Short mmCIF file of C-alpha atoms and ligand atoms in Angstrom, two decimals:
data_model
loop_
_atom_site.label_atom_id
_atom_site.label_comp_id
_atom_site.label_asym_id
_atom_site.label_seq_id
_atom_site.Cartn_x
_atom_site.Cartn_y
_atom_site.Cartn_z
CA MET J 811 222.15 66.65 99.40
CA ARG J 812 220.14 64.66 96.64
CA GLU J 813 221.63 64.98 93.02
CA GLY J 814 220.04 67.84 91.30
CA TRP J 815 218.85 69.79 94.31
CA GLU J 816 219.83 72.95 96.21
CA ALA J 817 218.72 74.21 99.58
CA VAL J 818 218.31 77.42 100.49
CA ILE J 819 218.31 78.42 104.20
CA GLY J 820 218.29 81.37 106.37
CA LEU J 821 218.33 81.82 109.91
CA GLU J 822 216.88 83.77 112.60
CA VAL J 823 218.69 83.45 115.98
CA HIS J 824 216.99 84.97 119.06
CA ALA J 825 219.82 85.72 121.77
CA GLN J 826 218.78 86.70 125.09
CA LEU J 827 221.04 89.68 126.10
CA LYS J 828 222.40 89.32 129.82
CA THR J 829 221.07 92.24 131.92
CA ASP J 830 219.97 91.48 135.56
CA SER J 831 216.48 93.54 134.62
CA LYS J 832 213.85 93.46 131.69
CA VAL J 833 214.27 95.56 128.57
CA PHE J 834 211.20 97.83 129.61
CA CYS J 835 211.05 97.58 133.56
CA ALA J 836 213.12 96.60 136.33
CA CYS J 837 211.59 92.95 137.15
CA SER J 838 215.03 90.61 137.41
CA THR J 839 215.51 87.96 134.70
CA SER J 840 216.65 85.19 136.97
CA PHE J 841 215.76 81.57 135.71
CA GLY J 842 213.80 79.30 137.47
CA GLU J 843 212.13 81.62 139.73
CA ALA J 844 208.80 80.71 141.19
CA PRO J 845 206.13 81.35 138.10
CA ASN J 846 205.18 85.12 137.54
CA LYS J 847 207.24 86.27 140.54
CA ASN J 848 209.12 88.15 137.98
CA THR J 849 206.45 90.32 137.02
CA CYS J 850 204.86 94.00 137.46
CA PRO J 851 202.45 96.45 135.67
CA VAL J 852 204.76 96.83 132.80
CA CYS J 853 205.37 93.44 131.88
CA LEU J 854 201.84 92.44 132.66
CA GLY J 855 200.92 94.55 130.23
CA LEU J 856 198.46 96.60 132.72
CA PRO J 857 196.72 99.57 131.09
CA GLY J 858 198.75 103.23 131.81
CA ALA J 859 201.63 101.26 132.36
CA LEU J 860 204.90 102.74 130.39
CA PRO J 861 208.11 101.14 129.54
CA VAL J 862 211.34 102.60 130.23
CA LEU J 863 214.08 101.42 127.95
CA ASN J 864 217.03 99.48 129.86
CA ARG J 865 220.70 101.05 128.51
CA GLN J 866 222.51 98.19 129.49
CA ALA J 867 220.73 96.11 127.21
CA ILE J 868 221.41 98.81 124.43
CA ASN J 869 224.82 98.37 125.36
CA TYR J 870 225.04 94.75 124.92
CA ALA J 871 222.80 94.87 121.46
CA GLY J 872 225.71 97.31 120.44
CA LYS J 873 228.65 95.19 121.04
CA ALA J 874 227.04 92.53 119.37
CA ALA J 875 226.43 94.36 116.25
CA LEU J 876 230.10 95.48 116.25
CA ALA J 877 231.25 91.95 116.77
CA LEU J 878 228.90 90.74 113.86
CA ASN J 879 230.31 93.81 112.12
CA LEU J 880 226.52 95.18 111.62
CA LYS J 881 226.23 98.56 110.76
CA ILE J 882 224.29 100.53 114.02
CA ASN J 883 221.88 103.14 112.45
CA LEU J 884 222.18 106.27 114.65
CA GLU J 885 218.40 106.02 114.80
CA SER J 886 216.32 103.46 115.66
CA ILE J 887 212.55 102.98 116.09
CA PHE J 888 210.73 100.69 118.09
CA ALA J 889 207.29 99.18 116.71
CA ARG J 890 204.23 97.15 117.70
CA LYS J 891 204.19 93.99 116.40
CA ASN J 892 200.63 92.92 117.01
CA TYR J 893 199.03 89.42 117.45
CA PHE J 894 196.77 87.51 119.77
CA TYR J 895 198.35 84.94 121.91
CA PRO J 896 197.86 83.62 125.74
CA ASP J 897 201.66 84.38 126.73
CA LEU J 898 201.66 87.98 125.30
CA PRO J 899 199.73 90.50 127.64
CA LYS J 900 199.81 93.11 126.02
CA GLY J 901 198.32 91.56 122.63
CA TYR J 902 201.46 92.82 121.06
CA GLN J 903 205.32 92.90 121.20
CA ILE J 904 207.52 95.71 121.16
CA SER J 905 210.00 94.94 118.25
CA GLN J 906 211.81 96.84 115.43
CA TYR J 907 210.72 97.17 112.32
CA ASP J 908 211.41 99.10 109.15
CA ARG J 909 214.20 100.98 111.36
CA PRO J 910 216.37 98.62 112.91
CA PHE J 911 219.07 98.79 115.79
CA SER J 912 221.28 97.67 113.00
CA GLN J 913 221.77 96.00 109.59
CA ARG J 914 223.99 95.00 106.92
CA GLY J 915 226.75 92.67 108.79
CA ARG J 916 229.16 90.03 107.35
CA VAL J 917 230.81 87.32 108.94
CA GLU J 918 233.25 84.82 108.11
CA LEU J 919 233.97 81.46 109.70
CA LEU J 920 235.26 78.13 108.94
CA THR J 921 232.50 75.22 108.27
CA SER J 922 232.68 72.03 107.12
CA GLU J 923 230.59 69.22 106.19
CA ARG J 924 230.59 65.93 108.31
CA ASP J 925 231.01 62.01 107.87
CA GLU J 926 228.81 59.31 108.89
CA GLY J 927 230.62 59.78 112.27
CA GLY J 928 230.25 63.33 112.44
CA ARG J 929 233.50 64.13 111.97
CA PRO J 930 234.17 67.63 109.94
CA VAL J 931 235.62 66.81 106.23
CA GLU J 932 237.23 69.71 105.56
CA TRP J 933 237.00 73.04 107.21
CA LYS J 934 236.73 75.93 104.94
CA LEU J 935 236.57 79.56 105.39
CA LYS J 936 233.11 81.00 104.26
CA SER J 937 231.41 84.35 104.34
CA PHE J 938 227.59 84.59 105.59
CA GLY J 939 225.24 88.18 105.19
CA ILE J 940 223.25 89.24 108.11
CA THR J 941 220.69 91.40 107.27
CA ARG J 942 219.54 93.12 110.43
CA ALA J 943 220.01 92.67 114.33
CA HIS J 944 217.03 94.31 116.28
CA ILE J 945 216.06 94.62 119.73
CA GLU J 946 212.90 92.92 121.23
CA GLU J 947 211.30 91.87 124.32
CA ASP J 948 210.54 88.02 124.60
CA ALA J 949 206.83 86.49 125.21
CA GLY J 950 205.86 84.27 128.45
CA LYS J 951 205.25 80.93 128.51
CA SER J 952 202.16 78.72 128.13
CA VAL J 953 202.47 75.51 130.42
CA HIS J 954 200.60 72.66 129.26
CA ASP J 955 199.97 69.43 131.01
CA ILE J 956 200.56 70.24 134.59
CA GLY J 957 198.10 69.02 137.14
CA ASP J 958 194.56 68.99 135.70
CA PRO J 959 194.78 67.56 132.54
CA GLY J 960 193.13 69.83 129.84
CA LYS J 961 194.29 73.17 131.57
CA SER J 962 196.74 75.68 130.62
CA TYR J 963 198.79 77.91 132.51
CA VAL J 964 200.63 81.05 131.80
CA ASN J 965 204.22 82.16 133.32
CA LEU J 966 205.06 85.67 132.62
CA ASN J 967 208.80 85.68 134.32
CA ARG J 968 210.28 85.71 131.13
CA ALA J 969 207.74 88.32 129.47
CA GLY J 970 209.99 91.20 128.67
CA THR J 971 213.49 89.86 128.91
CA PRO J 972 215.68 91.75 126.23
CA LEU J 973 216.21 89.71 123.04
CA LEU J 974 217.99 90.47 120.32
CA GLU J 975 216.86 88.94 116.69
CA ILE J 976 219.70 88.28 114.54
CA VAL J 977 218.23 87.62 110.96
CA SER J 978 220.58 86.32 108.24
CA GLU J 979 220.74 86.41 104.61
CA PRO J 980 219.66 83.24 103.20
CA ASP J 981 223.12 82.21 102.39
CA PHE J 982 223.22 79.03 103.83
CA ARG J 983 223.33 75.57 101.77
CA SER J 984 223.37 73.02 103.92
CA SER J 985 222.38 72.13 107.72
CA TRP J 986 226.25 72.02 108.71
CA GLU J 987 226.83 75.45 107.48
CA ALA J 988 223.69 76.19 109.62
CA TYR J 989 224.82 74.26 112.48
CA ASP J 990 228.44 76.09 112.43
CA TYR J 991 227.22 79.45 111.95
CA VAL J 992 224.70 79.07 115.16
CA ASN J 993 227.65 77.92 116.65
CA PHE J 994 230.13 80.66 116.08
CA LEU J 995 227.24 83.39 116.92
CA ARG J 996 226.73 81.53 120.43
CA ARG J 997 230.58 81.65 120.95
CA THR J 998 230.82 85.30 119.78
CA LEU J 999 228.40 86.53 121.83
CA GLN J 1000 229.53 84.55 125.12
CA TYR J 1001 232.81 85.81 124.53
CA ILE J 1002 232.07 89.44 124.31
CA GLY J 1003 229.92 88.68 127.50
CA VAL J 1004 226.40 89.86 126.11
CA CYS J 1005 224.60 86.72 126.21
CA GLU J 1006 224.78 83.50 127.83
CA GLY J 1007 224.35 81.33 124.92
CA ASN J 1008 222.80 78.34 127.22
CA MET J 1009 220.64 76.96 124.43
CA GLU J 1010 218.84 74.39 126.77
CA GLU J 1011 217.32 77.39 129.31
CA GLY J 1012 216.42 79.15 125.89
CA ASN J 1013 218.45 82.21 125.87
CA LEU J 1014 219.57 81.31 122.45
CA ARG J 1015 216.97 79.93 120.13
CA CYS J 1016 216.73 79.53 116.34
CA ASP J 1017 213.87 79.56 113.98
CA ALA J 1018 215.46 78.36 110.22
CA ASN J 1019 213.69 79.17 107.21
CA VAL J 1020 214.16 76.19 104.74
CA SER J 1021 213.68 76.18 101.00
CA VAL J 1022 214.90 73.83 97.94
CA ARG J 1023 215.49 74.54 94.19
CA PRO J 1024 216.52 72.90 90.88
CA LYS J 1025 220.08 73.39 91.07
CA GLY J 1026 221.06 76.10 88.59
CA GLN J 1027 217.44 77.71 89.11
CA LEU J 1028 217.91 81.28 90.47
CA LYS J 1029 214.44 81.73 91.71
CA PHE J 1030 213.79 80.67 95.42
CA GLY J 1031 211.70 77.79 95.94
CA VAL J 1032 208.56 78.35 98.47
CA LYS J 1033 209.88 78.05 102.28
CA ALA J 1034 208.78 76.55 105.22
CA GLU J 1035 209.57 78.16 108.54
CA ILE J 1036 210.76 75.75 111.57
CA LYS J 1037 210.20 77.58 114.69
CA ASN J 1038 212.05 77.42 118.19
CA LEU J 1039 214.91 74.74 117.48
CA ASN J 1040 216.57 75.06 121.15
CA SER J 1041 220.11 73.06 120.52
CA LEU J 1042 222.47 72.63 117.67
CA ARG J 1043 221.93 69.44 116.71
CA PHE J 1044 218.17 69.61 116.32
CA ILE J 1045 219.12 72.75 113.96
CA GLN J 1046 221.27 70.29 112.07
CA LYS J 1047 218.96 67.15 112.22
CA ALA J 1048 215.78 69.28 111.56
CA ILE J 1049 217.08 71.13 108.20
CA ASP J 1050 217.96 67.83 107.12
CA TYR J 1051 214.55 66.38 107.46
CA GLU J 1052 213.15 69.58 105.89
CA ILE J 1053 215.11 69.52 103.06
CA ASP J 1054 214.36 65.88 102.75
CA ARG J 1055 210.78 66.01 102.43
CA GLN J 1056 210.64 69.30 100.52
CA ILE J 1057 212.23 67.45 97.72
CA THR J 1058 210.42 64.31 98.19
CA LEU J 1059 207.19 66.62 97.66
CA LEU J 1060 208.22 68.11 94.55
CA GLU J 1061 209.94 65.00 92.90
CA ALA J 1062 206.56 63.18 93.39
CA GLY J 1063 204.74 66.51 91.72
CA GLY J 1064 203.75 67.76 94.94
CA THR J 1065 204.04 71.78 95.72
CA VAL J 1066 205.41 72.87 99.19
CA VAL J 1067 203.41 75.31 101.25
CA GLN J 1068 204.59 78.60 103.13
CA GLU J 1069 203.89 77.38 106.78
CA THR J 1070 205.27 77.19 110.12
CA ARG J 1071 206.59 74.00 111.06
CA LEU J 1072 207.96 72.22 114.59
CA TRP J 1073 210.59 69.72 115.07
CA ASN J 1074 209.51 67.02 116.80
CA GLU J 1075 212.74 65.37 118.36
CA LYS J 1076 211.33 61.95 119.85
CA GLU J 1077 209.93 61.07 116.36
CA GLY J 1078 212.83 62.92 114.15
CA LYS J 1079 210.20 64.46 112.19
CA THR J 1080 208.84 68.24 111.17
CA HIS J 1081 205.35 68.90 111.98
CA SER J 1082 202.77 71.46 110.68
CA MET J 1083 201.83 74.16 113.15
CA ARG J 1084 200.25 76.78 111.54
CA SER J 1085 200.27 78.81 107.93
CA LYS J 1086 202.88 81.06 108.18
CA GLU J 1087 201.80 84.60 108.69
CA ASP J 1088 203.00 87.61 106.60
CA ALA J 1089 204.78 90.98 107.66
CA HIS J 1090 201.51 92.83 107.08
CA ASP J 1091 199.51 90.36 109.07
CA TYR J 1092 201.37 91.93 111.99
CA ARG J 1093 200.17 95.51 111.47
CA TYR J 1094 203.32 97.10 112.43
CA PHE J 1095 203.34 100.47 113.63
CA PRO J 1096 205.85 103.02 115.40
CA GLU J 1097 205.51 102.28 120.01
CA PRO J 1098 204.02 105.78 120.71
CA ASP J 1099 205.32 105.10 124.54
CA LEU J 1100 209.10 105.01 123.07
CA PRO J 1101 210.86 107.96 121.78
CA PRO J 1102 212.98 106.76 118.70
CA LEU J 1103 216.63 105.02 119.90
CA GLU J 1104 219.52 107.49 119.31
CA VAL J 1105 222.78 106.48 119.92
CA SER J 1106 226.55 108.71 118.93
CA ASP J 1107 229.37 107.80 116.88
CA HIS J 1108 231.43 108.66 120.02
CA TRP J 1109 229.14 105.74 122.06
CA ILE J 1110 230.11 103.40 119.07
CA GLU J 1111 233.79 103.85 119.46
CA SER J 1112 233.60 103.28 123.05
CA LEU J 1113 231.97 100.03 122.70
CA ARG J 1114 234.21 99.12 120.05
CA SER J 1115 236.85 100.08 122.17
CA GLU J 1116 236.21 97.35 124.79
CA LEU J 1117 235.55 94.32 122.56
CA PRO J 1118 238.38 91.68 123.06
CA GLU J 1119 239.77 89.80 120.21
CA LEU J 1120 236.83 87.39 119.05
CA PRO J 1121 237.08 83.75 118.79
CA GLU J 1122 237.34 83.44 115.14
CA GLU J 1123 240.05 85.93 114.71
CA ARG J 1124 242.09 84.10 117.87
CA ARG J 1125 241.35 80.67 116.32
CA SER J 1126 243.20 81.51 112.88
CA ARG J 1127 245.72 83.25 115.45
CA PHE J 1128 246.36 79.89 117.37
CA ILE J 1129 246.62 78.00 113.88
CA ARG J 1130 249.30 80.53 112.88
CA GLU J 1131 251.15 81.36 115.73
CA TYR J 1132 251.14 77.93 117.69
CA ASP J 1133 251.32 75.53 114.89
CA LEU J 1134 247.37 73.99 115.89
CA THR J 1135 245.31 71.96 113.90
CA ALA J 1136 241.76 73.79 113.03
CA ASP J 1137 240.00 71.06 115.45
CA GLU J 1138 242.79 72.05 118.26
CA ALA J 1139 242.43 75.59 117.85
CA PHE J 1140 238.76 75.19 117.68
CA THR J 1141 238.51 73.54 121.02
CA LEU J 1142 240.88 75.95 122.86
CA THR J 1143 239.30 79.12 121.96
CA GLY J 1144 235.62 77.53 122.88
CA GLY J 1145 235.49 79.69 126.10
CA ARG J 1146 237.57 82.67 126.79
CA GLU J 1147 238.68 81.66 129.61
CA LEU J 1148 240.02 78.37 128.27
CA ALA J 1149 241.76 80.42 125.30
CA ASP J 1150 243.40 82.86 128.32
CA TYR J 1151 244.39 79.57 129.96
CA TYR J 1152 246.31 77.92 127.24
CA GLU J 1153 247.59 81.03 126.27
CA ALA J 1154 249.42 81.86 129.18
CA ALA J 1155 250.58 78.34 129.74
CA ALA J 1156 251.95 78.63 126.25
CA LYS J 1157 253.80 81.47 126.73
CA SER J 1158 255.20 80.12 130.19
CA SER J 1159 256.03 76.92 128.92
CA ALA J 1160 258.15 78.33 125.93
CA ASN J 1161 256.68 74.88 123.81
CA PRO J 1162 253.00 75.81 122.56
CA ARG J 1163 252.60 72.77 120.83
CA THR J 1164 253.49 70.54 123.91
CA ALA J 1165 250.99 72.92 126.36
CA ALA J 1166 248.44 72.07 123.72
CA ASN J 1167 248.56 68.73 123.84
CA TRP J 1168 248.59 69.02 127.90
CA VAL J 1169 245.68 71.42 128.12
CA LEU J 1170 243.65 69.54 125.54
CA SER J 1171 244.46 65.82 126.86
CA GLU J 1172 245.29 66.15 130.68
CA LEU J 1173 243.72 68.80 131.45
CA LEU J 1174 240.45 68.76 129.78
CA ARG J 1175 239.98 65.32 130.94
CA GLU J 1176 240.58 66.01 134.94
CA LEU J 1177 238.21 69.11 134.69
CA LYS J 1178 235.93 66.74 132.89
CA ASN J 1179 236.33 64.04 135.17
CA THR J 1180 235.93 66.15 138.55
CA ALA J 1181 233.34 68.45 137.05
CA ILE J 1182 235.46 71.61 137.65
CA GLU J 1183 235.30 74.73 135.71
CA ILE J 1184 238.65 75.92 134.54
CA SER J 1185 238.11 79.04 136.37
CA ALA J 1186 238.15 76.85 139.61
CA CYS J 1187 241.17 74.91 138.56
CA LYS J 1188 244.30 74.66 140.90
CA ILE J 1189 246.82 74.42 138.49
CA THR J 1190 247.86 77.94 136.96
CA PRO J 1191 248.70 78.26 133.66
CA GLU J 1192 252.15 79.58 134.43
CA ASP J 1193 252.81 76.16 136.66
CA LEU J 1194 251.48 74.08 133.76
CA GLY J 1195 254.33 75.82 131.71
CA ALA J 1196 256.52 75.29 134.38
CA LEU J 1197 255.78 71.55 134.49
CA ILE J 1198 256.72 71.58 130.58
CA ARG J 1199 259.77 73.21 131.03
CA LEU J 1200 260.87 70.56 133.52
CA ILE J 1201 259.78 67.73 130.74
CA ASP J 1202 261.71 69.82 128.18
CA ASP J 1203 265.11 70.21 130.17
CA GLN J 1204 264.88 66.67 131.19
CA THR J 1205 264.43 67.28 134.99
CA ILE J 1206 261.97 64.75 134.66
CA SER J 1207 260.58 62.28 132.62
CA GLY J 1208 257.55 62.47 130.55
CA LYS J 1209 256.10 59.41 132.81
CA ILE J 1210 256.62 61.16 136.09
CA ALA J 1211 255.02 64.40 134.83
CA LYS J 1212 252.05 62.47 134.44
CA ASP J 1213 252.08 61.62 138.10
CA VAL J 1214 253.27 65.58 139.36
CA PHE J 1215 250.24 66.48 136.83
CA THR J 1216 248.04 64.73 138.88
CA GLU J 1217 248.99 65.81 142.52
CA MET J 1218 249.56 69.30 141.08
CA PHE J 1219 245.75 69.15 140.32
CA ALA J 1220 244.69 67.60 143.68
CA THR J 1221 246.83 70.08 145.54
CA GLY J 1222 247.83 73.68 143.11
CA ILE J 1223 251.43 72.61 144.59
CA SER J 1224 254.11 73.78 142.28
CA PRO J 1225 255.83 71.00 139.99
CA ALA J 1226 258.88 72.20 140.94
CA ALA J 1227 258.14 71.84 145.10
CA ILE J 1228 256.33 68.57 144.23
CA VAL J 1229 259.80 67.05 142.05
CA ARG J 1230 262.04 68.15 145.30
CA GLU J 1231 259.49 66.54 148.00
CA LYS J 1232 259.70 63.04 146.03
CA GLY J 1233 262.97 63.28 144.76
CA LEU J 1234 261.71 62.87 141.39
CA VAL J 1235 264.72 64.08 139.18
CA GLN J 1236 265.24 62.36 136.14
CA ILE J 1237 268.83 60.33 135.76
CA THR J 1238 270.36 61.09 133.22
CA ASP J 1239 273.45 60.49 134.24
CA ASN J 1240 274.82 57.41 132.07
CA ALA J 1241 276.82 55.78 134.69
CA ALA J 1242 274.21 55.42 137.09
CA ILE J 1243 271.94 54.04 134.48
CA GLU J 1244 274.11 51.39 133.36
CA LYS J 1245 274.05 50.19 137.00
CA ILE J 1246 270.49 49.55 136.83
CA VAL J 1247 270.85 47.96 133.49
CA ASP J 1248 273.28 45.27 134.21
CA GLU J 1249 271.28 44.35 137.42
CA VAL J 1250 268.15 44.05 135.10
CA ILE J 1251 269.94 41.83 132.75
CA ALA J 1252 271.55 39.79 135.22
CA SER J 1253 268.03 38.79 137.06
CA TYR J 1254 266.33 37.79 133.80
CA PRO J 1255 268.80 35.37 132.08
CA LYS J 1256 266.43 33.62 130.08
CA GLU J 1257 265.21 36.53 128.49
CA LEU J 1258 268.11 37.69 127.92
CA GLU J 1259 269.08 34.23 125.74
CA GLN J 1260 265.73 34.39 123.89
CA TYR J 1261 266.53 38.23 122.88
CA ARG J 1262 270.21 37.28 121.60
CA SER J 1263 268.62 34.32 119.91
CA GLY J 1264 266.59 36.65 117.48
CA LYS J 1265 263.43 37.92 119.56
CA LYS J 1266 264.01 41.81 119.59
CA ALA J 1267 260.82 42.39 120.55
CA LEU J 1268 261.86 41.59 124.37
CA LEU J 1269 263.49 45.43 124.24
CA GLY J 1270 260.43 46.96 125.59
CA PHE J 1271 260.43 44.54 128.00
CA PHE J 1272 263.87 45.06 129.45
CA VAL J 1273 263.31 48.95 128.85
CA GLY J 1274 259.97 48.88 131.05
CA SER J 1275 261.97 47.02 133.44
CA VAL J 1276 264.89 49.30 133.94
CA ILE J 1277 262.27 52.14 134.15
CA LYS J 1278 260.55 50.35 136.92
CA THR J 1279 263.49 49.53 138.85
CA SER J 1280 264.79 53.15 138.41
CA GLY J 1281 261.24 54.55 140.07
CA GLY J 1282 260.24 55.91 136.93
CA LYS J 1283 263.06 58.28 136.90
CA ALA J 1284 265.54 57.03 134.16
CA ASN J 1285 265.57 58.63 130.95
CA PRO J 1286 264.01 56.48 128.50
CA GLN J 1287 266.55 57.55 125.51
CA SER J 1288 269.26 57.11 127.54
CA VAL J 1289 267.98 53.76 128.85
CA ASN J 1290 266.85 52.66 125.06
CA GLU J 1291 270.69 53.03 123.88
CA ILE J 1292 272.68 51.53 127.19
CA LEU J 1293 270.16 48.40 126.98
CA LYS J 1294 270.71 47.72 123.01
CA LYS J 1295 274.33 47.77 123.51
CA LYS J 1296 274.68 45.66 126.34
CA LEU J 1297 271.92 43.18 125.16
CA GLN J 1298 273.96 42.60 122.28
CA GLY J 1299 276.53 41.57 124.44
ZN1 ZN N 322 208.35 93.75 134.73
#
């Protein structure tokens, strides 16, 4: 941030609720179908067609609202938001206005600025207000520049998919806070199973309202809205660009105009799209075809009881209970399945710290290399725990364990069976190790002489040779001790 200035950012996140059918009709919400296949008179906006509310969409919205500590209104009203756009067949969008589904939420999350290399500087717990979360339908999509240049097409497959629009308070002061918050929303909604959170497919999109003001000033500056940011990186870069653009403008004596802008990733800039509408331009009025949405306290409590432990709570607990760093816990709670896997392995191993190392390094690397999902991994968390116990009780060495792991990953065979079959049990018997040490020393007289005349670095060479001769089975600690003694002569 440039000296003397402060940014004020508010975020509107549109999360697609992952129902099988649309919010006011029975059309499928499946992605990638032929254009306009998933349509019917309701979502095409044909005269006389009437909307019928999708119960599952309301269940998902309810869970999301509770996870974000929002207050669910026992009665909410659907409203028509009127505007003309080619991808909006009815000429209005069914949304909610002065009586939304839920409001007044607050979330707490870890956030950090990043250094030049994109690494977090210092994680801090910060809380952000959520003004409201309301239910609305998505619009269709205009498609330009395919086939005949100059012609545009409309695909209404997406028209009528259920969205939860989550509107924040203007509580963010930097692009990284915005980044961490949207990532938090994405993780939370994925965790509770109400949104796929796939930003590339557009089922989580973000609009950012950005303004700047001289530091210390209470009054907000004029804001610009950046529309349709569909990746976390774009959110962060677009906001940074916009902050810089506005400060430059103001410092040169200019003024910021209220408008809607678009991020152009190729150029790394935002561009003006249109002047921003005020709410009264939409001529909201209650939707006459839908009754007020009424829910009960009993329904709210039953949804609450279905919620799992949320990712932020789980992350704090992992840090506390398992002695993990904030970064490690963040990765391990990235998805619910990975977090469940780690927790089961930690329990089974009786060594959560080592279990974290194995999951974060070996397991995630192999999964990535083979493009296998954690749910399809052949190693059960119990077997990973058993492998760690074999190292901890010195049955096998850490080095052998890596080979056993590779075999387990490929075959799903238990570590005990692999160790038994291949005779990999570690040699901890000192007499047996001494024998190998003697052999090795005898076959390297020149190196022995160099060692004794002061070239102590050769110890590593001898340790390596002994372990290699033992087929990797000699306990490295014993090898070290015995070698040091024998090499002294
Ligand atoms: Zn339909």
